[in-house]
Coordinates of C-alpha atoms in Angstrom, one line a residue:
M1 CA 82.1 108.9 113.1
P2 CA 84.3 109.5 110.0
Y3 CA 82.5 110.0 106.7
I4 CA 83.6 110.8 103.2
K5 CA 81.5 111.9 100.3
V6 CA 82.0 109.4 97.4
R7 CA 80.2 110.2 94.2
G8 CA 77.8 112.4 96.1
V9 CA 77.0 109.8 98.8
E10 CA 78.2 109.8 102.4
H11 CA 80.3 106.7 103.1
Y12 CA 81.4 105.5 106.5
Y13 CA 85.0 104.5 106.8
E14 CA 87.5 103.8 109.6
W15 CA 91.2 103.0 109.9
V16 CA 92.7 100.1 112.0
K17 CA 96.3 100.9 112.5
K18 CA 99.2 100.1 114.9
P19 CA 102.3 102.2 115.4
S20 CA 105.1 101.3 113.1
G21 CA 107.9 103.8 114.0
S22 CA 109.1 105.5 110.8
S23 CA 108.2 102.8 108.3
V24 CA 105.2 103.2 106.0
K25 CA 102.8 100.3 105.8
P26 CA 100.9 99.2 102.7
V27 CA 97.1 99.7 102.8
M28 CA 94.7 96.8 102.9
V29 CA 91.0 97.6 102.1
F30 CA 88.2 95.4 103.5
M31 CA 84.9 95.0 101.7
H32 CA 81.8 93.3 103.2
G33 CA 79.0 91.3 101.7
W34 CA 75.3 91.8 101.0
A35 CA 73.4 93.5 103.8
G36 CA 76.4 93.5 106.1
S37 CA 79.0 96.1 107.2
A38 CA 82.6 96.5 107.9
K39 CA 82.0 95.6 111.5
Y40 CA 82.6 91.9 110.9
W41 CA 86.0 92.5 109.5
Q42 CA 87.2 94.2 112.7
N43 CA 89.0 91.2 114.2
T44 CA 90.7 90.3 111.0
A45 CA 91.9 93.8 110.5
D46 CA 93.2 94.0 114.0
A47 CA 95.2 90.8 113.4
L48 CA 96.7 92.1 110.2
S49 CA 97.4 95.7 111.4
E50 CA 100.9 94.8 112.4
Q51 CA 101.8 94.6 108.7
F52 CA 99.1 96.8 107.1
D53 CA 97.2 100.0 107.6
C54 CA 93.7 98.5 107.4
L55 CA 90.9 100.6 105.8
L56 CA 87.3 99.4 106.5
Y57 CA 84.3 101.0 104.9
D58 CA 80.6 100.3 104.4
L59 CA 79.4 99.9 100.8
R60 CA 76.8 102.4 99.5
G61 CA 73.4 101.7 101.1
F62 CA 74.7 99.3 103.8
G63 CA 75.9 99.6 107.3
R64 CA 76.5 103.2 108.2
S65 CA 76.8 104.5 104.7
R66 CA 74.0 106.3 103.0
G67 CA 71.9 104.9 100.1
K68 CA 71.6 107.5 97.4
P69 CA 72.2 111.3 97.6
T70 CA 69.3 113.5 98.5
I71 CA 68.3 116.3 96.1
A72 CA 70.2 118.8 98.3
Q73 CA 73.3 116.7 98.3
A74 CA 73.1 116.2 94.5
S75 CA 72.8 119.9 94.0
E76 CA 75.7 120.6 96.3
A77 CA 77.8 118.0 94.4
V78 CA 77.1 119.8 91.1
A79 CA 77.9 123.2 92.7
E80 CA 81.3 121.8 93.9
S81 CA 82.2 120.3 90.5
Q82 CA 85.5 121.6 89.1
S83 CA 85.0 120.3 85.5
P84 CA 82.3 119.1 83.1
Q85 CA 83.3 115.5 83.7
E86 CA 82.9 116.0 87.5
E87 CA 79.6 117.7 87.0
S88 CA 78.4 114.9 84.8
E89 CA 79.4 112.4 87.4
A90 CA 77.7 114.4 90.2
I91 CA 74.3 114.5 88.4
K92 CA 74.5 110.8 87.3
E93 CA 71.9 108.6 89.0
L94 CA 73.8 105.8 90.7
T95 CA 72.6 102.3 90.1
Y96 CA 73.1 99.1 92.1
E97 CA 75.2 97.3 89.4
L98 CA 78.3 95.7 90.9
E99 CA 80.4 97.7 88.4
E100 CA 79.1 100.9 90.0
Y101 CA 80.3 99.7 93.4
A102 CA 83.8 99.0 91.9
D103 CA 83.8 102.6 90.7
D104 CA 82.7 103.7 94.2
L105 CA 85.8 102.1 95.6
A106 CA 88.0 103.9 93.1
A107 CA 86.4 107.2 94.0
L108 CA 86.9 106.4 97.7
L109 CA 90.6 105.8 97.2
D110 CA 90.9 109.0 95.2
G111 CA 89.2 110.9 98.0
L112 CA 91.6 109.5 100.6
H113 CA 94.6 110.0 98.2
I114 CA 95.5 106.3 98.2
Q115 CA 97.0 105.0 95.0
R116 CA 97.8 101.3 95.4
V117 CA 96.3 98.8 97.9
Y118 CA 95.7 95.2 98.9
I119 CA 92.0 94.2 98.9
H120 CA 90.3 91.8 101.2
A121 CA 86.7 91.1 100.2
H122 CA 83.8 88.8 101.1
S123 CA 80.8 87.4 99.2
M124 CA 79.1 90.2 97.2
G125 CA 82.0 92.4 98.1
A126 CA 84.3 89.8 96.6
S127 CA 82.4 90.1 93.3
V128 CA 82.8 93.8 93.4
A129 CA 86.5 93.4 94.1
T130 CA 87.0 91.0 91.2
L131 CA 85.5 93.7 88.9
F132 CA 87.7 96.3 90.5
F133 CA 90.8 94.1 89.9
N134 CA 90.2 94.1 86.2
R135 CA 89.0 97.7 85.9
Y136 CA 91.8 99.1 88.0
P137 CA 94.6 96.5 88.0
Q138 CA 97.3 99.2 88.5
R139 CA 95.8 100.0 91.9
V140 CA 95.9 96.5 93.3
E141 CA 99.0 94.7 94.8
R142 CA 97.2 91.5 95.8
G143 CA 93.7 90.4 96.4
I144 CA 91.9 88.1 98.9
L145 CA 88.4 86.9 97.9
T146 CA 86.4 85.1 100.5
C147 CA 83.3 83.0 99.6
S148 CA 83.2 83.9 96.0
G149 CA 82.7 81.9 92.8
I150 CA 80.9 81.4 89.5
F151 CA 77.5 80.0 88.9
E152 CA 75.3 78.8 86.0
Y153 CA 72.1 80.7 85.1
D154 CA 68.8 78.9 85.8
E155 CA 65.8 81.0 85.0
K156 CA 63.4 79.2 87.3
S157 CA 65.6 79.1 90.3
F158 CA 66.8 82.7 89.8
S159 CA 63.2 83.9 89.5
A160 CA 62.3 82.1 92.7
F161 CA 65.3 83.5 94.5
H162 CA 64.5 87.1 93.5
K163 CA 60.9 86.6 94.6
F164 CA 61.9 85.3 98.0
G165 CA 64.6 87.9 98.3
G166 CA 62.1 90.6 97.7
Y167 CA 59.9 89.3 100.5
V168 CA 62.8 89.2 102.9
V169 CA 63.9 92.8 102.1
K170 CA 60.3 94.1 102.4
F171 CA 59.6 92.3 105.7
R172 CA 62.2 93.7 108.1
P173 CA 60.4 95.2 111.1
K174 CA 62.8 96.7 113.6
W175 CA 61.2 94.8 116.4
L176 CA 62.5 91.6 114.9
S177 CA 65.8 92.1 116.7
K178 CA 63.9 92.0 120.1
I179 CA 62.7 88.4 119.6
P180 CA 64.8 85.9 121.7
F181 CA 67.1 83.7 119.6
V182 CA 66.1 85.3 116.3
D183 CA 69.7 86.1 115.6
R184 CA 70.5 82.4 115.8
M185 CA 67.7 81.6 113.4
F186 CA 68.8 84.4 111.1
M187 CA 72.4 83.2 110.9
A188 CA 71.8 79.5 110.9
R189 CA 72.0 79.2 107.1
F190 CA 75.3 81.2 107.0
L191 CA 77.3 79.3 109.6
Y192 CA 78.6 75.8 110.3
S193 CA 80.7 76.6 113.4
S194 CA 79.5 79.0 116.1
I195 CA 80.4 82.7 116.4
P196 CA 79.9 85.0 119.4
N197 CA 76.4 86.2 120.2
S198 CA 77.5 89.9 119.7
E199 CA 78.5 89.2 116.1
R200 CA 75.3 87.4 115.3
K201 CA 73.3 90.3 116.7
A202 CA 75.4 92.8 114.7
F203 CA 74.7 90.9 111.5
L204 CA 71.0 91.0 112.2
Q205 CA 71.1 94.7 113.0
D206 CA 72.9 95.5 109.7
F207 CA 70.4 93.5 107.7
L208 CA 67.5 95.3 109.4
E209 CA 69.0 98.7 108.8
A210 CA 70.2 98.2 105.2
D211 CA 68.8 100.7 102.7
Y212 CA 65.8 99.2 101.0
D213 CA 66.7 100.1 97.4
A214 CA 70.3 99.0 97.8
A215 CA 69.4 95.7 99.5
L216 CA 66.8 94.9 96.9
G217 CA 68.8 96.3 93.9
T218 CA 71.9 94.2 94.7
I219 CA 69.9 91.0 95.0
F220 CA 68.9 91.5 91.3
T221 CA 72.4 92.5 90.2
S222 CA 74.4 90.0 92.2
V223 CA 72.4 86.9 91.2
S224 CA 71.5 87.4 87.6
K225 CA 71.9 86.1 84.1
V226 CA 74.4 88.9 83.4
Q227 CA 76.6 88.0 86.4
A228 CA 76.5 84.3 85.5
E229 CA 77.9 85.3 82.1
V230 CA 80.2 88.0 83.2
M231 CA 82.0 86.6 86.3
P232 CA 83.6 83.6 84.5
L233 CA 85.1 86.1 82.0
E234 CA 86.3 88.4 84.8
F235 CA 88.0 85.5 86.6
A236 CA 89.6 84.3 83.4
K237 CA 91.3 87.7 82.7
L238 CA 92.6 88.4 86.2
T239 CA 96.2 89.7 86.3
V240 CA 96.2 90.5 90.0
P241 CA 97.6 87.7 92.3
T242 CA 94.6 86.5 94.2
L243 CA 93.7 84.1 97.0
L244 CA 90.2 82.7 96.9
V245 CA 89.1 81.2 100.2
A246 CA 86.0 79.0 100.5
G247 CA 84.2 77.6 103.5
E248 CA 83.8 73.8 103.3
Y249 CA 80.1 73.8 104.1
D250 CA 79.1 77.1 102.6
K251 CA 75.5 76.9 101.5
I252 CA 75.4 80.4 100.0
I253 CA 78.4 80.1 97.7
P254 CA 79.4 76.4 97.8
A255 CA 83.1 75.7 97.8
E256 CA 82.8 74.0 94.3
M257 CA 81.8 77.4 92.8
G258 CA 85.0 78.9 94.2
R259 CA 87.0 76.0 92.9
Q260 CA 85.6 76.4 89.4
A261 CA 86.3 80.2 89.5
A262 CA 89.9 79.7 90.6
A263 CA 90.5 77.1 87.8
L264 CA 89.9 79.8 85.2
S265 CA 93.1 81.7 86.1
E266 CA 96.6 80.8 87.0
K267 CA 96.7 84.0 89.1
V268 CA 94.2 82.5 91.6
E269 CA 95.2 80.3 94.5
F270 CA 92.3 78.3 96.0
V271 CA 92.0 77.1 99.6
V272 CA 89.1 75.6 101.6
I273 CA 88.8 76.2 105.3
P274 CA 87.4 73.0 106.9
N275 CA 84.3 73.0 109.2
T276 CA 83.3 76.5 108.2
A277 CA 80.5 77.9 106.0
H278 CA 79.9 81.5 104.7
F279 CA 82.1 83.3 107.3
P280 CA 85.3 81.3 107.7
M281 CA 87.1 84.4 109.0
L282 CA 84.9 84.3 112.0
E283 CA 84.2 80.6 112.4
D284 CA 87.9 79.6 112.4
A285 CA 89.9 82.8 112.6
S286 CA 93.2 81.2 113.3
T287 CA 93.2 78.9 110.3
Y288 CA 91.8 81.6 108.1
L289 CA 94.6 84.0 109.1
Q290 CA 97.2 81.4 108.7
R291 CA 96.1 80.8 105.0
V292 CA 96.0 84.6 104.4
Q293 CA 99.4 85.2 105.9
E294 CA 100.9 82.4 103.8
F295 CA 99.5 84.0 100.7
L296 CA 100.8 87.4 101.7
Q297 CA 104.1 85.9 102.7
I298 CA 104.0 87.2 106.2
N299 CA 106.3 85.1 108.4
T300 CA 105.2 86.4 111.8
P301 CA 103.8 84.5 114.9
Q302 CA 100.1 83.8 114.6
P303 CA 98.1 86.7 116.1
Q304 CA 95.6 86.0 118.8
V305 CA 92.0 86.7 117.7
S306 CA 89.2 86.8 120.2

């Protein structure tokens, strides 16, 4: 499997491409959400690969990417440093702040020698992407944020969420995936319309295998007083043309949160996919792709998605 070292950590990535003759296609980067992986973007990337070279990767600590560098890896990174700045970066202890994940993406693009991209992100990945848009606007052509939004801080509900989330992350025995229908129960809160069994099982497996520190750390950084204060400001100062897609019945990030975020910037176009929840790209792939292609101004026949 292809891996690339990003800020001292091994990251999994893969390309989804189709032959294009002599023409050079733009690059579209796909970013997944909390405790997921790039696997669930595969069909969407396949459908868009006529127009884009699609780059899928697993965020640090999730999917097939590592969590934090080992002592040996950190020492190796310091030894390979070419400048004091690189050495400082190599020995820096990475945190699970979303801004750090935005910097991970910048380093990934640098490592692959990619300058400017389209970005297609979901849920927690969409929050990271929003931060990336504002930190590195010169590197983004257009952005698609799926199931993202802003929220108000409530100390009591946030504290309860963090406590419950901590239990969920701690209790993840591998044998859980062997229980019949547990994938249905696991995904019930995330879906309104059905998705294939194989995709439900893949989601459960990604959750069970996510790095403990990354899974727990990003719960606290994604749903926090800081993010409740920061994200409205980030949406308000967007300069990158952005499509924000919401699922009509999303319980994780309700569509109204997305509507409120989109209203903060004239650069953001907002659409709701009917009869879907937190994974509209899987629950209604054809409608989702149609909205995305309209935003990207792709006037091609609708791809068939399995």
